[in-house]
Amino acid sequence: MKYEATIGLETHIMQKTASKMFCACKYEYGAAPNTHVCPVCLGYPGALPVMNEKAIELCCKAGLLLGCEINPCSKWDRKNYFYPDMAKNYQITQADEPLCLGGELEVDVDGEMKTFTLERIHQEENAAKNTHVAGASLVDYNRAGTALMEIVSNPCMHSSADALAYLVALKQIMEYGGISDCNPEKGQIRSDVNVSVRPVGQEELGSKVEIKNMNSFAFIQQAIEYEIDRQTDLLEAGGAVVQETRGFDSDRGETFSQRTKENAHDYRYFPEPDLMPVKISAEQVEQWRSELPELPAQRRERYVKELSLPEYDAGVLTADKIISDYFDEIIMKADHPKLVSNLVMGKGMSWMNEIGQAEYLSIMTPAVTGEVVGLVAKKVISNNAMNELVDILVERKGGDPKAIVEEKGMAQVSNDSALEGWADEAIAANPKPVEEYKAGNTASINFLMGQVMKASRGKANPGAVMQVLKQKLDG
Ligand code: ZN
Ligand code: MN
C-alpha cells in the first residue's frame, strides 16, 4: 500500500510592538530577567488588561498580506492551564472569533508553484521564558504577555519541502511587511508541527502527532521527515499511530513521545470578561490595506520589468529584505542596476559571508558603493579593477574610492598617446596577423588587441584599443 503524509503548521510570531499585548511594559530581548514586569503581566489579582492597538494593526496587516478576511468583530478568550510560564494560570487568546479568517500563501517548492491555505490568524499573548538548570527551573517574565500572533495553516502540505518553502515565504512576508523581525534565535518565530500519515485514497486524515515549539527550520524539516518514516513504518507493520505530543531530539535527529495529546476542552476556554470585543470597520481595513508595503514577489517583478534585471538576479537580491533595501538605496544614487547587481551578488555577498553582513554594509555603504559603480559606468575603471577596489576598501575598512584608484593607478587608459604607442608596437611586432587582417580575416585583430591589453597591464579600455587598431589598420 502507498501512504501519503499531511502536514499543518501553527506558527507563532512575535510582533514588533514597543509594549506588551495588555500592559505598558516594554519588551527588550536580552534585558536582565524580570526587569520588564508589572501587576498585569505578573497576573496580580484585580489587575486589568488594556489592549495594544498597534498589535491589532500588525496582526490585521499580516492578515491582509496573506489574503485573509478581517473579522469585523472578534473576541478574547481565556485558555486555562497551570504552568509557571503564565502567572495568571491562563493565556488570553482568541478561540472561536479570531482577527483574521482564511488566507493563502503561494510558494515556489523546488520550481513548482503551490498554494497553501490558511485557516486563521489569531492574536494572543506570549508566555514567559523558562530555563531549566540542575535542580531548578528559572522563569523570566520579561517575555510574558508580549504580543504574539498565531498563523494556523490548513493541513495542506505533504512533505518537509512543502513545509520549509511555506515557512521561508511566511518569514519573508512578515519581515517585508514590518510585522516582525522573525529572528529564530530570539524565539520570534516558532512553529508547532502537525504530521499525520494515511493510505493514499483514504479521505479521513490519519492520527496526528504534534511536535511543539520548534524554532529551527532545519530541525522542523528533520522532525517531519523522521515522523513520516516512523508513522509509515508503523502503519505498514499493521500498527496504529498514537495521537500525542512528541519532542524533537536534535542530537539524534529523532522525535520522542512526551504526552498523549490534550484535547481543546482540557483548556476550558471561556470568554475573557475583562476585555471588550474588537470591532474593526471596513474603512479601517481599507486604510491599513493602503499602507501595506511592497512584498518580495512585487519587488522581483519591479526588478525584472523596470530595471531589466534577469529573473535570477531579482530572486537573489530580494531573498533578504536587508539586501534588497540596500540595493534599492544604491540604485537611487548610482542608477546602472545591472552593474550594482553584479557588485552586490559577486564581491558583496562573498565579503558578507566572510566578515558578516552588518560589517560589510557599514563599510560599503550605499554612498561608497554608488561611487564605485559610477567609476565603472564612466569607464574610469574596468570590471576587474572594480573588484580589486572593493577588496581594498573592505580590507582598509573604508576609504575614498577615487583616491584609491589614483593611488593604485587603476584608471583605464582610453585616450592618450600611450594607447597609440602600444598599438604601433603591436602592429610592428606582429606582421603575420596584420597581413591576415588586411586579407579579410577580421578576427586576427583580436590577437593584436590582446598584445595591447598586455602591454597596458590590463588598464587599457578595450573599446578604445579596438578603435585605435582599426584606424591604424584600415586607414
Ligand atoms: Zn506588564
Ligand atoms: Mn498559540
Short mmCIF file of N, CA and C in Angstrom, two decimals, residues 327-442:
data_model
loop_
_atom_site.label_atom_id
_atom_site.label_comp_id
_atom_site.label_asym_id
_atom_site.label_seq_id
_atom_site.Cartn_x
_atom_site.Cartn_y
_atom_site.Cartn_z
N PHE A 327 20.17 47.41 -1.95
CA PHE A 327 20.25 47.51 -3.41
C PHE A 327 19.43 48.70 -3.91
N ASP A 328 18.20 48.84 -3.40
CA ASP A 328 17.34 49.95 -3.82
C ASP A 328 17.99 51.30 -3.52
N GLU A 329 18.63 51.38 -2.36
CA GLU A 329 19.25 52.65 -1.98
C GLU A 329 20.42 52.99 -2.91
N ILE A 330 21.19 51.97 -3.29
CA ILE A 330 22.34 52.23 -4.18
C ILE A 330 21.86 52.69 -5.55
N ILE A 331 20.86 52.00 -6.09
CA ILE A 331 20.48 52.41 -7.46
C ILE A 331 19.82 53.78 -7.47
N MET A 332 19.28 54.22 -6.33
CA MET A 332 18.76 55.59 -6.28
C MET A 332 19.89 56.59 -6.45
N LYS A 333 21.07 56.22 -5.93
CA LYS A 333 22.22 57.12 -6.04
C LYS A 333 22.97 56.93 -7.34
N ALA A 334 23.08 55.68 -7.78
CA ALA A 334 24.03 55.39 -8.86
C ALA A 334 23.39 54.96 -10.17
N ASP A 335 22.11 54.57 -10.14
CA ASP A 335 21.49 54.02 -11.34
C ASP A 335 22.25 52.74 -11.75
N HIS A 336 22.31 52.39 -13.04
CA HIS A 336 23.03 51.20 -13.52
C HIS A 336 22.73 49.95 -12.71
N PRO A 337 21.46 49.51 -12.67
CA PRO A 337 21.06 48.37 -11.84
C PRO A 337 21.87 47.10 -12.08
N LYS A 338 22.20 46.79 -13.33
CA LYS A 338 22.91 45.53 -13.58
C LYS A 338 24.33 45.58 -13.00
N LEU A 339 24.99 46.72 -13.13
CA LEU A 339 26.32 46.85 -12.54
C LEU A 339 26.25 46.70 -11.02
N VAL A 340 25.24 47.36 -10.42
CA VAL A 340 25.09 47.28 -8.97
C VAL A 340 24.80 45.84 -8.56
N SER A 341 23.91 45.19 -9.31
CA SER A 341 23.56 43.80 -9.01
C SER A 341 24.80 42.91 -9.07
N ASN A 342 25.64 43.10 -10.12
CA ASN A 342 26.86 42.30 -10.23
C ASN A 342 27.76 42.50 -9.03
N LEU A 343 27.87 43.76 -8.60
CA LEU A 343 28.76 44.03 -7.48
C LEU A 343 28.21 43.41 -6.20
N VAL A 344 26.90 43.61 -5.93
CA VAL A 344 26.31 43.11 -4.69
C VAL A 344 26.31 41.58 -4.65
N MET A 345 25.94 40.96 -5.78
CA MET A 345 25.86 39.50 -5.80
C MET A 345 27.23 38.83 -5.88
N GLY A 346 28.21 39.56 -6.40
CA GLY A 346 29.54 38.98 -6.54
C GLY A 346 30.39 39.26 -5.31
N LYS A 347 31.24 40.28 -5.44
CA LYS A 347 32.12 40.66 -4.34
C LYS A 347 31.35 40.91 -3.05
N GLY A 348 30.20 41.59 -3.18
CA GLY A 348 29.42 41.95 -1.99
C GLY A 348 29.08 40.74 -1.15
N MET A 349 28.40 39.76 -1.77
CA MET A 349 27.97 38.61 -0.98
C MET A 349 29.14 37.77 -0.51
N SER A 350 30.21 37.73 -1.30
CA SER A 350 31.32 36.91 -0.83
C SER A 350 31.97 37.57 0.40
N TRP A 351 32.06 38.89 0.41
CA TRP A 351 32.59 39.57 1.60
C TRP A 351 31.63 39.47 2.78
N MET A 352 30.32 39.53 2.50
CA MET A 352 29.34 39.41 3.60
C MET A 352 29.49 38.06 4.30
N ASN A 353 29.75 36.99 3.51
CA ASN A 353 29.97 35.68 4.12
C ASN A 353 31.20 35.68 4.99
N GLU A 354 32.18 36.44 4.53
CA GLU A 354 33.47 36.40 5.22
C GLU A 354 33.48 37.26 6.50
N ILE A 355 32.98 38.49 6.39
CA ILE A 355 33.10 39.39 7.56
C ILE A 355 31.76 39.71 8.21
N GLY A 356 30.68 39.17 7.66
CA GLY A 356 29.36 39.45 8.24
C GLY A 356 28.67 40.56 7.48
N GLN A 357 27.34 40.42 7.39
CA GLN A 357 26.56 41.37 6.61
C GLN A 357 26.65 42.80 7.17
N ALA A 358 26.49 42.91 8.50
CA ALA A 358 26.44 44.24 9.11
C ALA A 358 27.76 44.98 8.87
N GLU A 359 28.86 44.26 9.06
CA GLU A 359 30.19 44.87 8.89
C GLU A 359 30.37 45.33 7.43
N TYR A 360 30.03 44.46 6.49
CA TYR A 360 30.18 44.83 5.08
C TYR A 360 29.35 46.07 4.74
N LEU A 361 28.10 46.06 5.20
CA LEU A 361 27.21 47.17 4.85
C LEU A 361 27.66 48.48 5.50
N SER A 362 28.37 48.37 6.63
CA SER A 362 28.84 49.60 7.27
C SER A 362 30.06 50.16 6.54
N ILE A 363 30.79 49.32 5.83
CA ILE A 363 31.95 49.81 5.06
C ILE A 363 31.48 50.23 3.67
N MET A 364 30.85 49.28 2.97
CA MET A 364 30.40 49.55 1.60
C MET A 364 29.00 50.15 1.65
N THR A 365 28.88 51.33 2.23
CA THR A 365 27.58 51.98 2.35
C THR A 365 27.02 52.24 0.95
N PRO A 366 25.72 52.52 0.86
CA PRO A 366 25.15 52.83 -0.46
C PRO A 366 25.91 53.97 -1.15
N ALA A 367 26.38 54.97 -0.38
CA ALA A 367 27.11 56.08 -1.00
C ALA A 367 28.43 55.62 -1.60
N VAL A 368 29.21 54.86 -0.83
CA VAL A 368 30.52 54.38 -1.31
C VAL A 368 30.33 53.44 -2.51
N THR A 369 29.36 52.51 -2.37
CA THR A 369 29.13 51.56 -3.46
C THR A 369 28.67 52.30 -4.71
N GLY A 370 27.83 53.31 -4.52
CA GLY A 370 27.37 54.11 -5.66
C GLY A 370 28.54 54.77 -6.37
N GLU A 371 29.52 55.25 -5.60
CA GLU A 371 30.69 55.89 -6.21
C GLU A 371 31.51 54.88 -7.02
N VAL A 372 31.70 53.69 -6.44
CA VAL A 372 32.46 52.65 -7.13
C VAL A 372 31.78 52.32 -8.46
N VAL A 373 30.47 52.12 -8.40
CA VAL A 373 29.73 51.79 -9.62
C VAL A 373 29.82 52.93 -10.64
N GLY A 374 29.76 54.16 -10.13
CA GLY A 374 29.88 55.33 -11.01
C GLY A 374 31.20 55.32 -11.79
N LEU A 375 32.26 54.91 -11.12
CA LEU A 375 33.58 54.86 -11.77
C LEU A 375 33.59 53.84 -12.91
N VAL A 376 32.91 52.72 -12.70
CA VAL A 376 32.83 51.70 -13.76
C VAL A 376 31.95 52.22 -14.90
N ALA A 377 30.81 52.80 -14.52
CA ALA A 377 29.86 53.27 -15.54
C ALA A 377 30.51 54.33 -16.43
N LYS A 378 31.35 55.17 -15.84
CA LYS A 378 32.01 56.23 -16.62
C LYS A 378 33.28 55.71 -17.29
N LYS A 379 33.51 54.40 -17.18
CA LYS A 379 34.66 53.75 -17.78
C LYS A 379 35.99 54.25 -17.25
N VAL A 380 35.97 54.81 -16.04
CA VAL A 380 37.24 55.21 -15.42
C VAL A 380 38.01 53.95 -15.03
N ILE A 381 37.27 52.94 -14.49
CA ILE A 381 37.94 51.68 -14.17
C ILE A 381 37.21 50.52 -14.85
N SER A 382 37.91 49.41 -15.00
CA SER A 382 37.32 48.22 -15.63
C SER A 382 36.58 47.41 -14.56
N ASN A 383 35.84 46.38 -15.01
CA ASN A 383 35.16 45.49 -14.07
C ASN A 383 36.12 44.79 -13.14
N ASN A 384 37.27 44.37 -13.68
CA ASN A 384 38.27 43.71 -12.83
C ASN A 384 38.77 44.65 -11.76
N ALA A 385 39.04 45.90 -12.20
CA ALA A 385 39.55 46.89 -11.25
C ALA A 385 38.50 47.17 -10.18
N MET A 386 37.22 47.09 -10.56
CA MET A 386 36.16 47.32 -9.58
C MET A 386 36.25 46.31 -8.44
N ASN A 387 36.44 45.04 -8.81
CA ASN A 387 36.53 44.01 -7.78
C ASN A 387 37.73 44.24 -6.87
N GLU A 388 38.83 44.64 -7.49
CA GLU A 388 40.05 44.90 -6.71
C GLU A 388 39.81 46.09 -5.77
N LEU A 389 39.11 47.10 -6.29
CA LEU A 389 38.83 48.30 -5.49
C LEU A 389 37.97 47.95 -4.27
N VAL A 390 36.97 47.07 -4.47
CA VAL A 390 36.12 46.67 -3.35
C VAL A 390 36.96 45.93 -2.30
N ASP A 391 37.84 45.04 -2.76
CA ASP A 391 38.71 44.32 -1.82
C ASP A 391 39.51 45.30 -0.96
N ILE A 392 40.09 46.30 -1.63
CA ILE A 392 40.93 47.26 -0.89
C ILE A 392 40.08 48.04 0.11
N LEU A 393 38.90 48.50 -0.33
CA LEU A 393 38.03 49.26 0.57
C LEU A 393 37.65 48.43 1.80
N VAL A 394 37.31 47.15 1.58
CA VAL A 394 36.90 46.31 2.70
C VAL A 394 38.09 46.04 3.62
N GLU A 395 39.25 45.74 3.01
CA GLU A 395 40.42 45.44 3.83
C GLU A 395 40.84 46.65 4.67
N ARG A 396 40.67 47.84 4.09
CA ARG A 396 41.02 49.05 4.85
C ARG A 396 39.87 49.56 5.69
N LYS A 397 38.76 48.85 5.68
CA LYS A 397 37.54 49.26 6.40
C LYS A 397 37.07 50.65 5.98
N GLY A 398 37.15 50.91 4.69
CA GLY A 398 36.61 52.18 4.17
C GLY A 398 37.64 52.98 3.44
N GLY A 399 37.27 54.14 2.95
CA GLY A 399 38.19 54.99 2.22
C GLY A 399 37.48 55.66 1.07
N ASP A 400 38.22 56.51 0.35
CA ASP A 400 37.65 57.25 -0.77
C ASP A 400 37.98 56.51 -2.07
N PRO A 401 36.97 55.97 -2.74
CA PRO A 401 37.24 55.15 -3.94
C PRO A 401 38.12 55.86 -4.96
N LYS A 402 37.83 57.15 -5.22
CA LYS A 402 38.61 57.89 -6.24
C LYS A 402 40.07 57.98 -5.86
N ALA A 403 40.32 58.26 -4.57
CA ALA A 403 41.70 58.40 -4.11
C ALA A 403 42.45 57.08 -4.26
N ILE A 404 41.76 55.96 -3.98
CA ILE A 404 42.42 54.65 -4.09
C ILE A 404 42.73 54.34 -5.56
N VAL A 405 41.81 54.68 -6.46
CA VAL A 405 42.04 54.45 -7.89
C VAL A 405 43.31 55.20 -8.33
N GLU A 406 43.46 56.42 -7.81
CA GLU A 406 44.63 57.22 -8.17
C GLU A 406 45.90 56.63 -7.57
N GLU A 407 45.81 56.35 -6.27
CA GLU A 407 46.96 55.82 -5.53
C GLU A 407 47.48 54.53 -6.19
N LYS A 408 46.56 53.65 -6.60
CA LYS A 408 46.95 52.36 -7.14
C LYS A 408 47.10 52.38 -8.66
N GLY A 409 46.88 53.55 -9.28
CA GLY A 409 46.98 53.63 -10.74
C GLY A 409 46.05 52.67 -11.44
N MET A 410 44.80 52.61 -10.97
CA MET A 410 43.86 51.64 -11.51
C MET A 410 43.04 52.17 -12.69
N ALA A 411 43.18 53.45 -12.98
CA ALA A 411 42.32 54.02 -14.03
C ALA A 411 42.62 53.39 -15.38
N GLN A 412 41.60 53.23 -16.18
CA GLN A 412 41.78 52.68 -17.52
C GLN A 412 42.41 53.75 -18.40
N VAL A 413 43.23 53.29 -19.36
CA VAL A 413 43.78 54.24 -20.31
C VAL A 413 42.90 54.19 -21.54
N SER A 414 42.25 55.32 -21.89
CA SER A 414 41.42 55.24 -23.08
C SER A 414 41.82 56.24 -24.14
N ASN A 415 42.49 57.29 -23.74
CA ASN A 415 42.51 58.39 -24.67
C ASN A 415 43.84 59.08 -24.78
N ASP A 416 44.93 58.35 -24.52
CA ASP A 416 46.15 59.15 -24.65
C ASP A 416 47.16 58.49 -25.57
N SER A 417 48.25 59.14 -25.67
CA SER A 417 49.25 58.70 -26.62
C SER A 417 49.79 57.32 -26.28
N ALA A 418 49.68 56.93 -25.00
CA ALA A 418 50.16 55.61 -24.61
C ALA A 418 49.51 54.53 -25.46
N LEU A 419 48.18 54.69 -25.67
CA LEU A 419 47.44 53.70 -26.46
C LEU A 419 48.00 53.59 -27.87
N GLU A 420 48.25 54.75 -28.48
CA GLU A 420 48.78 54.79 -29.85
C GLU A 420 50.13 54.09 -29.89
N GLY A 421 50.94 54.37 -28.88
CA GLY A 421 52.28 53.78 -28.84
C GLY A 421 52.20 52.25 -28.78
N TRP A 422 51.34 51.73 -27.85
CA TRP A 422 51.22 50.27 -27.72
C TRP A 422 50.67 49.66 -29.00
N ALA A 423 49.74 50.35 -29.66
CA ALA A 423 49.15 49.85 -30.91
C ALA A 423 50.22 49.77 -31.99
N ASP A 424 51.02 50.82 -32.11
CA ASP A 424 52.10 50.82 -33.12
C ASP A 424 53.07 49.68 -32.87
N GLU A 425 53.44 49.50 -31.59
CA GLU A 425 54.37 48.41 -31.25
C GLU A 425 53.80 47.05 -31.63
N ALA A 426 52.51 46.85 -31.30
CA ALA A 426 51.86 45.56 -31.58
C ALA A 426 51.83 45.30 -33.09
N ILE A 427 51.56 46.34 -33.85
CA ILE A 427 51.47 46.16 -35.31
C ILE A 427 52.85 45.85 -35.90
N ALA A 428 53.85 46.59 -35.39
CA ALA A 428 55.20 46.39 -35.92
C ALA A 428 55.73 45.00 -35.58
N ALA A 429 55.43 44.51 -34.38
CA ALA A 429 55.99 43.24 -33.93
C ALA A 429 55.25 42.02 -34.46
N ASN A 430 54.10 42.19 -35.06
CA ASN A 430 53.29 41.03 -35.47
C ASN A 430 52.79 41.15 -36.91
N PRO A 431 53.72 41.08 -37.85
CA PRO A 431 53.32 41.28 -39.26
C PRO A 431 52.31 40.24 -39.75
N LYS A 432 52.38 39.02 -39.21
CA LYS A 432 51.52 37.98 -39.75
C LYS A 432 50.02 38.26 -39.50
N PRO A 433 49.61 38.47 -38.26
CA PRO A 433 48.19 38.79 -38.04
C PRO A 433 47.76 40.06 -38.80
N VAL A 434 48.69 41.01 -38.92
CA VAL A 434 48.34 42.24 -39.64
C VAL A 434 47.99 41.92 -41.08
N GLU A 435 48.84 41.07 -41.66
CA GLU A 435 48.62 40.66 -43.06
C GLU A 435 47.28 39.95 -43.20
N GLU A 436 47.03 38.99 -42.27
CA GLU A 436 45.78 38.23 -42.32
C GLU A 436 44.57 39.15 -42.21
N TYR A 437 44.68 40.12 -41.30
CA TYR A 437 43.57 41.06 -41.12
C TYR A 437 43.30 41.81 -42.42
N LYS A 438 44.39 42.27 -43.03
CA LYS A 438 44.24 43.05 -44.26
C LYS A 438 43.69 42.19 -45.38
N ALA A 439 43.97 40.86 -45.31
CA ALA A 439 43.46 39.94 -46.34
C ALA A 439 42.00 39.58 -46.08
N GLY A 440 41.40 40.10 -45.01
CA GLY A 440 39.97 39.88 -44.80
C GLY A 440 39.62 39.04 -43.59
N ASN A 441 40.65 38.50 -42.91
CA ASN A 441 40.35 37.72 -41.69
C ASN A 441 40.27 38.67 -40.50
N THR A 442 39.08 39.25 -40.31
CA THR A 442 38.94 40.32 -39.31
C THR A 442 39.19 39.85 -37.89
#
